[in-house]
Short mmCIF file of C-alpha atoms in Angstrom, two decimals:
data_model
loop_
_atom_site.label_atom_id
_atom_site.label_comp_id
_atom_site.label_asym_id
_atom_site.label_seq_id
_atom_site.Cartn_x
_atom_site.Cartn_y
_atom_site.Cartn_z
CA MET A 1 90.61 -91.40 -9.09
CA LYS A 2 92.99 -89.78 -6.79
CA LYS A 3 95.86 -91.12 -8.76
CA LEU A 4 94.48 -89.98 -12.03
CA PHE A 5 94.15 -86.51 -10.72
CA ILE A 6 97.73 -86.50 -9.52
CA LEU A 7 98.95 -87.88 -12.82
CA LEU A 8 96.84 -84.95 -14.63
CA LEU A 9 98.43 -82.35 -12.34
CA VAL A 10 102.06 -83.69 -13.32
CA SER A 11 101.21 -83.79 -16.79
CA VAL A 12 100.00 -80.10 -16.87
CA SER A 13 103.00 -78.92 -14.82
CA MET A 14 105.41 -80.73 -17.26
CA LEU A 15 103.63 -79.04 -20.19
CA THR A 16 103.83 -75.77 -18.57
CA ALA A 17 107.32 -76.08 -17.77
CA SER A 18 108.19 -77.14 -21.24
CA ALA A 19 106.35 -74.22 -22.73
CA GLY A 20 108.15 -71.93 -20.42
CA LYS A 21 111.48 -73.16 -21.72
CA LYS A 22 110.45 -72.95 -25.27
CA GLN A 23 109.40 -69.30 -24.86
CA LYS A 24 112.14 -67.09 -25.92
CA GLN A 25 113.23 -64.63 -23.42
CA GLN A 26 113.39 -60.91 -24.68
CA THR A 27 116.94 -59.70 -25.15
CA ASP A 28 118.25 -56.28 -24.00
CA ARG A 29 118.19 -54.97 -27.73
CA GLU A 30 114.71 -56.32 -28.30
CA TYR A 31 113.47 -54.36 -25.26
CA TRP A 32 115.45 -51.18 -26.38
CA ALA A 33 113.99 -51.35 -29.95
CA GLU A 34 110.43 -51.98 -28.88
CA LEU A 35 110.64 -48.96 -26.44
CA ALA A 36 112.12 -46.80 -29.04
CA TYR A 37 109.59 -47.81 -31.49
CA LYS A 38 106.74 -47.20 -29.04
CA MET A 39 108.10 -43.74 -28.50
CA ALA A 40 108.70 -42.82 -32.08
CA GLN A 41 105.65 -44.40 -33.82
CA PRO A 42 103.06 -41.90 -32.77
CA VAL A 43 105.11 -39.09 -33.78
CA LEU A 44 106.55 -40.11 -37.08
CA GLU A 45 103.45 -42.08 -38.45
CA ASN A 46 101.26 -38.93 -37.81
CA MET A 47 103.96 -36.53 -39.20
CA ALA A 48 104.62 -38.61 -42.28
CA LYS A 49 100.75 -38.03 -43.25
CA GLY A 50 100.85 -34.20 -42.23
CA GLU A 51 98.76 -34.98 -39.07
CA LEU A 52 101.01 -34.49 -35.98
CA GLN A 53 99.74 -31.08 -35.26
CA LYS A 54 96.26 -32.26 -35.64
CA ASN A 55 96.58 -35.45 -33.61
CA MET A 56 99.22 -34.87 -30.84
CA LEU A 57 97.84 -34.56 -27.41
CA VAL A 58 99.97 -31.51 -26.09
CA GLU A 59 100.86 -30.97 -22.48
CA VAL A 60 102.45 -27.87 -21.26
CA SER A 61 104.02 -26.93 -17.86
CA PRO A 62 101.73 -25.53 -15.21
CA THR A 63 104.16 -22.44 -15.30
CA TRP A 64 104.19 -22.16 -19.04
CA ASP A 65 105.54 -18.86 -20.15
CA GLY A 66 103.00 -18.11 -22.89
CA ARG A 67 105.02 -18.76 -26.06
CA ASN A 68 103.31 -20.27 -28.96
CA LYS A 69 102.60 -23.76 -28.23
CA LYS A 70 103.44 -24.85 -31.70
CA VAL A 71 107.15 -25.03 -30.58
CA THR A 72 106.05 -28.50 -29.05
CA TYR A 73 105.92 -30.20 -32.42
CA MET A 74 109.33 -28.94 -33.54
CA GLU A 75 110.74 -29.94 -30.11
CA CYS A 76 109.17 -33.43 -30.33
CA PHE A 77 110.28 -34.08 -34.05
CA GLY A 78 113.89 -32.64 -33.65
CA ARG A 79 114.64 -34.38 -30.47
CA LEU A 80 113.21 -37.68 -31.23
CA MET A 81 115.16 -37.84 -34.57
CA ALA A 82 118.45 -36.96 -32.96
CA GLY A 83 118.05 -39.96 -30.70
CA ILE A 84 117.08 -42.62 -32.98
CA ALA A 85 119.04 -41.32 -36.17
CA PRO A 86 121.90 -43.85 -35.45
CA TRP A 87 119.39 -46.83 -35.25
CA LEU A 88 117.77 -45.72 -38.59
CA SER A 89 121.15 -45.56 -40.25
CA LEU A 90 121.68 -49.28 -39.96
CA PRO A 91 120.94 -51.40 -43.18
CA ASP A 92 117.68 -53.07 -43.75
CA ASP A 93 117.09 -56.60 -42.81
CA ASP A 94 113.98 -58.99 -42.40
CA SER A 95 114.03 -59.35 -38.73
CA ASP A 96 111.27 -58.05 -36.60
CA GLU A 97 113.48 -55.07 -35.61
CA GLY A 98 114.52 -54.43 -39.12
CA ARG A 99 110.98 -54.11 -40.18
CA MET A 100 110.27 -51.62 -37.34
CA ARG A 101 113.44 -49.67 -38.34
CA ARG A 102 112.50 -49.52 -41.92
CA GLN A 103 109.07 -48.34 -41.32
CA LEU A 104 110.26 -45.62 -38.92
CA ARG A 105 112.83 -44.53 -41.58
CA GLU A 106 110.19 -44.31 -44.29
CA TRP A 107 107.89 -42.29 -41.95
CA ALA A 108 110.91 -40.05 -40.97
CA LEU A 109 111.79 -39.29 -44.49
CA ALA A 110 108.26 -38.23 -45.24
CA ALA A 111 108.11 -36.24 -42.03
CA TYR A 112 111.38 -34.37 -42.82
CA LYS A 113 109.87 -33.26 -46.18
CA ASN A 114 106.59 -32.07 -44.37
CA ALA A 115 108.52 -30.12 -41.64
CA VAL A 116 110.00 -27.57 -44.25
CA ASP A 117 107.03 -27.62 -46.72
CA PRO A 118 105.08 -24.36 -46.26
CA GLU A 119 102.05 -26.06 -47.72
CA SER A 120 102.12 -28.85 -45.24
CA PRO A 121 99.78 -28.82 -42.06
CA ASP A 122 103.03 -30.11 -40.29
CA TYR A 123 105.24 -27.22 -41.48
CA LEU A 124 107.13 -26.42 -38.32
CA LEU A 125 107.53 -23.15 -36.59
CA TRP A 126 110.77 -22.19 -37.97
CA ARG A 127 110.38 -18.41 -38.32
CA HIS A 128 108.86 -17.62 -34.85
CA GLU A 129 110.06 -17.75 -31.32
CA GLY A 130 113.76 -18.01 -30.17
CA GLN A 131 113.11 -21.62 -29.09
CA THR A 132 113.22 -22.80 -32.65
CA LEU A 133 117.01 -22.30 -32.69
CA VAL A 134 117.26 -25.01 -30.15
CA ASP A 135 115.26 -27.56 -31.95
CA GLY A 136 116.56 -26.55 -35.21
CA ALA A 137 119.84 -27.72 -33.82
CA TYR A 138 118.48 -31.04 -33.01
CA VAL A 139 117.01 -31.52 -36.40
CA ALA A 140 120.65 -30.63 -37.70
CA GLU A 141 122.00 -33.08 -35.27
CA SER A 142 119.80 -35.89 -36.65
CA PHE A 143 121.37 -35.38 -40.03
CA VAL A 144 124.74 -35.35 -38.62
CA ARG A 145 124.14 -38.65 -36.84
CA ALA A 146 122.61 -40.44 -40.07
CA TYR A 147 123.98 -38.29 -42.83
CA ASP A 148 123.83 -41.04 -45.51
CA ALA A 149 120.37 -42.42 -44.31
CA LEU A 150 118.50 -39.43 -43.46
CA TRP A 151 120.10 -36.32 -45.26
CA MET A 152 121.36 -37.85 -48.73
CA PRO A 153 117.87 -39.38 -49.53
CA LEU A 154 116.11 -36.11 -49.38
CA ASP A 155 115.12 -34.44 -52.62
CA ASP A 156 116.93 -31.26 -53.70
CA VAL A 157 113.86 -29.02 -52.97
CA THR A 158 113.67 -30.25 -49.27
CA LYS A 159 117.45 -29.84 -48.81
CA ARG A 160 117.32 -26.36 -50.16
CA ARG A 161 114.43 -25.75 -47.85
CA TYR A 162 116.38 -26.97 -44.84
CA ILE A 163 119.37 -24.80 -45.84
CA GLU A 164 117.08 -21.83 -45.95
CA GLU A 165 115.36 -22.59 -42.54
CA PHE A 166 118.68 -23.28 -40.80
CA SER A 167 120.26 -20.01 -42.20
CA GLN A 168 117.34 -17.84 -41.16
CA LEU A 169 117.81 -19.01 -37.57
CA ARG A 170 120.62 -16.31 -37.38
CA ARG A 171 117.80 -14.03 -36.38
CA VAL A 172 118.08 -15.54 -32.95
CA ASP A 173 120.62 -14.02 -30.53
CA PRO A 174 121.42 -16.91 -28.37
CA PRO A 175 122.11 -16.33 -24.75
CA TYR A 176 125.60 -16.94 -23.30
CA THR A 177 124.78 -20.48 -22.22
CA ASN A 178 124.58 -24.01 -23.81
CA TRP A 179 122.65 -22.08 -26.62
CA LEU A 180 125.86 -20.99 -28.29
CA LEU A 181 126.24 -24.69 -29.32
CA PHE A 182 122.89 -24.83 -30.96
CA SER A 183 124.10 -22.12 -33.29
CA SER A 184 127.48 -23.90 -33.92
CA GLU A 185 125.73 -27.21 -34.49
CA ILE A 186 123.64 -25.70 -37.21
CA GLU A 187 126.41 -23.48 -38.83
CA SER A 188 128.83 -26.42 -38.82
CA PHE A 189 126.35 -28.57 -40.46
CA LEU A 190 125.85 -26.03 -43.12
CA ALA A 191 129.53 -25.97 -43.61
CA ARG A 192 129.88 -29.67 -43.89
CA VAL A 193 127.09 -29.68 -46.64
CA GLY A 194 128.87 -26.91 -48.63
CA ALA A 195 126.25 -24.21 -47.85
CA PRO A 196 127.11 -20.67 -46.69
CA PHE A 197 127.93 -20.56 -43.00
CA ASP A 198 128.92 -18.17 -40.25
CA MET A 199 132.35 -18.87 -38.91
CA TYR A 200 132.01 -16.46 -36.06
CA ARG A 201 129.14 -18.21 -34.62
CA ILE A 202 131.09 -21.51 -34.68
CA ASN A 203 134.47 -20.06 -33.41
CA SER A 204 132.91 -17.95 -30.73
CA ALA A 205 130.96 -20.81 -29.42
CA ILE A 206 134.20 -23.03 -29.26
CA ARG A 207 136.04 -20.24 -27.34
CA LYS A 208 133.21 -19.62 -24.85
CA VAL A 209 132.66 -23.47 -24.17
CA GLU A 210 136.51 -23.72 -23.53
CA GLU A 211 136.13 -20.80 -20.98
CA TRP A 212 133.32 -22.74 -19.17
CA TYR A 213 135.15 -26.12 -18.68
CA VAL A 214 135.50 -26.57 -15.08
CA GLY A 215 137.31 -30.04 -15.15
CA ASP A 216 136.78 -33.68 -14.73
CA GLY A 217 134.56 -34.00 -17.75
CA TRP A 218 131.98 -31.09 -16.48
CA TYR A 219 131.03 -27.71 -18.08
CA ALA A 220 129.47 -24.70 -16.38
CA ASP A 221 126.44 -23.64 -18.34
CA GLY A 222 127.70 -20.09 -18.80
CA PRO A 223 130.01 -18.01 -16.45
CA GLN A 224 128.42 -19.40 -13.34
CA PHE A 225 128.58 -23.22 -12.54
CA ALA A 226 125.15 -25.10 -12.11
CA PHE A 227 125.05 -28.84 -10.86
CA ASP A 228 122.73 -30.12 -13.66
CA TYR A 229 122.91 -32.32 -16.63
CA TYR A 230 123.58 -29.92 -19.43
CA SER A 231 127.08 -31.26 -19.85
CA SER A 232 125.35 -34.36 -21.17
CA TYR A 233 122.14 -32.96 -22.71
CA VAL A 234 124.03 -30.42 -24.84
CA PHE A 235 127.79 -29.76 -24.15
CA HIS A 236 129.67 -32.83 -24.91
CA PRO A 237 127.63 -34.11 -27.92
CA MET A 238 127.15 -30.73 -29.70
CA TYR A 239 130.61 -29.67 -29.22
CA LEU A 240 132.01 -32.83 -30.52
CA GLU A 241 129.63 -32.71 -33.38
CA THR A 242 130.52 -29.13 -34.14
CA LEU A 243 134.12 -29.87 -34.38
CA LYS A 244 133.72 -32.98 -36.34
CA ASN A 245 131.59 -31.23 -38.92
CA MET A 246 134.31 -28.71 -39.42
CA ILE A 247 136.80 -31.47 -39.86
CA ASP A 248 134.61 -33.49 -42.29
CA GLY A 249 133.68 -30.34 -44.14
CA LYS A 250 137.60 -29.59 -44.54
CA LYS A 251 136.99 -25.98 -43.25
CA GLY A 252 139.92 -24.18 -41.86
CA SER A 253 140.30 -21.21 -39.52
CA ARG A 254 142.60 -19.98 -36.67
CA LEU A 255 141.25 -22.85 -34.64
CA ASP A 256 142.88 -26.43 -34.90
CA TYR A 257 139.65 -28.34 -34.89
CA ALA A 258 141.42 -31.72 -34.86
CA LYS A 259 143.29 -30.92 -31.70
CA TYR A 260 140.28 -29.54 -30.00
CA TYR A 261 138.31 -32.58 -31.02
CA GLU A 262 140.94 -34.98 -29.62
CA ARG A 263 140.96 -33.04 -26.37
CA GLU A 264 137.04 -32.91 -26.16
CA LEU A 265 136.91 -36.61 -26.80
CA LEU A 266 138.91 -37.33 -23.64
CA ARG A 267 136.68 -34.98 -21.77
CA ALA A 268 133.49 -36.70 -22.86
CA GLN A 269 135.07 -40.06 -21.97
CA LYS A 270 135.60 -38.82 -18.25
CA ALA A 271 131.97 -37.55 -18.15
CA ALA A 272 130.97 -41.05 -19.39
CA ILE A 273 132.78 -42.68 -16.42
CA VAL A 274 131.04 -40.23 -14.07
CA LEU A 275 127.67 -40.94 -15.57
CA GLU A 276 128.16 -44.56 -15.32
CA ARG A 277 129.12 -44.32 -11.74
CA PHE A 278 125.87 -42.14 -10.99
CA ILE A 279 123.82 -45.26 -11.82
CA SER A 280 122.83 -46.97 -8.58
CA PRO A 281 122.60 -50.69 -8.02
CA GLU A 282 118.87 -50.41 -8.31
CA GLY A 283 119.07 -48.74 -11.69
CA THR A 284 118.48 -45.12 -10.57
CA PHE A 285 120.53 -41.84 -10.88
CA PRO A 286 120.50 -38.66 -9.09
CA VAL A 287 117.52 -36.33 -9.76
CA VAL A 288 119.31 -33.08 -9.81
CA GLY A 289 119.14 -29.71 -11.71
CA ARG A 290 116.62 -28.33 -14.05
CA SER A 291 115.09 -29.91 -17.15
CA ILE A 292 114.87 -33.29 -15.23
CA PRO A 293 111.72 -34.39 -17.19
CA TYR A 294 114.07 -35.03 -20.02
CA ARG A 295 114.60 -38.35 -18.23
CA MET A 296 117.35 -40.62 -19.82
CA ALA A 297 118.83 -37.69 -21.71
CA ALA A 298 120.96 -37.06 -18.67
CA LEU A 299 122.83 -40.27 -19.70
CA GLN A 300 123.33 -39.02 -23.34
CA THR A 301 127.19 -38.76 -23.15
CA LEU A 302 127.60 -42.26 -21.89
CA ALA A 303 125.38 -43.48 -24.85
CA LEU A 304 127.15 -41.43 -27.21
CA ILE A 305 130.62 -42.67 -26.16
CA ALA A 306 129.29 -46.27 -26.39
CA TRP A 307 127.86 -45.76 -29.88
CA TYR A 308 131.32 -43.98 -30.84
CA GLN A 309 133.00 -47.34 -29.62
CA LYS A 310 135.24 -45.22 -27.46
CA LEU A 311 134.35 -46.45 -24.04
CA PRO A 312 137.25 -45.97 -21.62
CA LYS A 313 138.97 -49.22 -20.37
CA ASP A 314 137.45 -49.22 -17.02
CA ILE A 315 133.98 -49.40 -18.35
CA ALA A 316 133.03 -52.42 -20.51
CA ASN A 317 130.26 -53.01 -23.00
CA GLY A 318 128.44 -55.54 -21.01
CA GLN A 319 128.14 -53.30 -17.93
CA VAL A 320 127.19 -50.19 -19.75
CA ARG A 321 124.48 -51.85 -21.56
CA ALA A 322 123.41 -53.57 -18.21
CA ALA A 323 123.40 -50.29 -16.46
CA LEU A 324 121.30 -48.41 -19.11
CA THR A 325 118.83 -51.23 -19.44
CA ALA A 326 118.35 -51.37 -15.69
CA VAL A 327 117.55 -47.46 -15.93
CA MET A 328 115.11 -47.99 -18.80
CA HIS A 329 113.20 -50.85 -16.79
CA ARG A 330 113.11 -48.64 -13.71
CA MET A 331 111.93 -45.66 -15.34
CA PHE A 332 109.53 -47.03 -18.17
CA ASP A 333 108.05 -50.30 -16.97
CA GLY A 334 104.65 -50.03 -15.48
CA ARG A 335 104.87 -46.25 -15.30
CA GLU A 336 102.42 -43.62 -16.64
CA ASN A 337 104.98 -42.29 -19.16
CA PHE A 338 102.58 -42.12 -22.10
CA ASN A 339 99.43 -40.31 -22.29
CA GLU A 340 96.27 -41.83 -23.88
CA LYS A 341 97.22 -40.90 -27.33
CA GLY A 342 100.81 -42.58 -27.05
CA PHE A 343 102.79 -39.50 -26.66
CA LEU A 344 105.20 -38.82 -23.76
CA THR A 345 103.66 -37.23 -20.67
CA ILE A 346 105.41 -34.57 -18.33
CA GLY A 347 107.39 -36.23 -15.66
CA PHE A 348 110.56 -38.05 -14.74
CA CYS A 349 109.45 -41.53 -13.73
CA GLY A 350 105.66 -41.22 -14.76
CA ARG A 351 103.33 -38.49 -14.88
CA GLN A 352 104.79 -35.68 -12.67
CA PRO A 353 103.57 -32.40 -14.15
CA ASP A 354 104.72 -30.34 -11.18
CA ILE A 355 108.33 -30.83 -11.94
CA ALA A 356 108.13 -29.10 -15.15
CA ASP A 357 110.24 -26.00 -15.82
CA TRP A 358 108.53 -22.80 -17.36
CA TYR A 359 109.64 -23.76 -20.88
CA THR A 360 108.65 -27.55 -20.63
CA ASN A 361 106.07 -29.23 -23.03
CA ASN A 362 105.62 -32.96 -23.75
CA GLY A 363 107.60 -32.36 -26.93
CA SER A 364 110.68 -31.38 -25.04
CA LEU A 365 110.67 -34.82 -23.39
CA TYR A 366 111.69 -36.61 -26.52
CA MET A 367 115.21 -35.77 -25.30
CA THR A 368 114.99 -39.11 -23.58
CA SER A 369 115.55 -40.75 -26.87
CA LEU A 370 119.12 -39.54 -26.94
CA ALA A 371 120.10 -42.45 -24.67
CA PHE A 372 119.11 -44.88 -27.43
CA MET A 373 122.04 -44.16 -29.57
CA PRO A 374 123.69 -47.50 -29.01
CA LEU A 375 120.93 -49.05 -31.19
CA GLY A 376 123.07 -47.74 -33.98
CA LEU A 377 125.49 -50.43 -33.35
CA SER A 378 124.81 -53.66 -35.07
CA ALA A 379 123.16 -56.60 -33.17
CA ASP A 380 126.35 -58.49 -33.42
CA HIS A 381 128.52 -55.82 -31.86
CA PRO A 382 129.98 -56.53 -28.46
CA PHE A 383 127.83 -53.78 -26.82
CA TRP A 384 124.80 -56.15 -27.48
CA THR A 385 126.65 -59.63 -27.49
CA ASP A 386 128.80 -59.37 -24.50
CA ALA A 387 127.45 -61.00 -21.33
CA PRO A 388 125.84 -58.34 -18.91
CA GLN A 389 128.21 -57.26 -16.19
CA ASP A 390 127.68 -55.44 -12.93
CA TRP A 391 128.21 -51.80 -13.28
CA THR A 392 130.55 -49.85 -10.90
CA SER A 393 128.10 -48.98 -8.17
CA ARG A 394 126.86 -52.54 -8.11
CA LYS A 395 130.36 -53.74 -7.62
CA ALA A 396 130.96 -51.10 -5.17
CA TRP A 397 127.99 -51.69 -2.99
CA GLY A 398 128.09 -55.48 -3.37
CA GLY A 399 131.67 -55.83 -1.89
CA GLN A 400 133.41 -56.54 -5.23
CA PRO A 401 136.50 -55.21 -6.51
CA PHE A 402 136.08 -52.03 -8.65
CA PRO A 403 138.31 -49.47 -10.33
CA LYS A 404 139.21 -46.30 -8.38
CA ASP A 405 138.19 -43.12 -9.85
CA HIS A 406 140.73 -40.29 -10.44
CA ILE A 407 140.94 -36.79 -11.85
CA TRP A 408 141.52 -36.39 -15.50
CA ARG A 409 143.95 -33.55 -16.18
CA ASP A 410 143.17 -31.49 -19.08
CA THR A 411 145.71 -31.28 -21.82
CA PRO A 412 147.27 -27.87 -22.72
CA GLN A 413 145.13 -25.39 -24.64
CA PRO A 414 145.75 -25.71 -28.41
CA LYS A 415 147.35 -22.79 -29.97
CA ASP A 416 145.75 -20.60 -32.69
CA LYS A 417 147.21 -21.61 -36.04
CA TYR A 418 147.98 -17.99 -36.83
#
């Protein structure tokens, strides 16, 4: 009897081990895609039906400034789409990921239509509050990042409505901060699609941004430097996109957009190096500055440069993927990041409402999707297929060789053409 019991235990153990070997381990890309889908599905499925404003469980800062809370829906939609647009631009396939991506794109195209249809319950708050300039820019950014997949399929009426809504945002006088780039993102997108645009809003933003560059990949957010992540939240991505829109739209002015773009790309690469070094061996990064509930948006520039396939030679695809994945696991696994209706909740690593700024709502937090841009690289790209590698801080703190950091000197100021 005893021998029979032992044989049964051995058999069960062998079967369990065999089943474990057969069970497919989740890849980094599968983890990213499932997390992106979890974040996007409640927003886009509801908005495609015109029910986002009916069903979204809204949260606002304990120090909310009293603005119309409907800004939440525009912040949520625009910021989410800016982050997942590269992923949705990939061609369809019959994989599990491909089915998720196709579903999200179908919902997104319906949501884009509802967002500018005055008869839709989900018509966004385009014509009230200054905040809508910010999130109009993120909607425009989503079109920039997936032009063929998200802008071109829209019907002519919807396109015309977007041009009207973007144009009327000139009613907002942006403060001398990163907000200048929200204006330039929108105006340069209008230039790209051949609509009337305001050259002054574009070129004045470029000139002010140049004045605010403080070196080594970092910008001051206005005349006075603040140590926060706005260089990554806004400056590098929207400055690059403003310049590229003018190049792609074949628009000329006194400014040599191509030379400005070339130099800004170098600055963004340096910022990517700094951000990669910020990621600790444990998958954390410094919690500094305002707007920290934007979570992984702090690492947007690193994700952008990876998606652009322009990573500097000292940081490899495998180490960037491993570092970003480690942060995602640290931030999202087993944490209370989603409320009972599936929408993001205010916090940094879980539910932490007291860290909100006066302008924070839980729509604002979809900025975190901006770190998911490398999903726009195909599954067979080296970013996804290269073996994971230790990132810089893991090498440094683990006693391994690692590249020294050094200052990146800025190139000379491009001269006006005339």
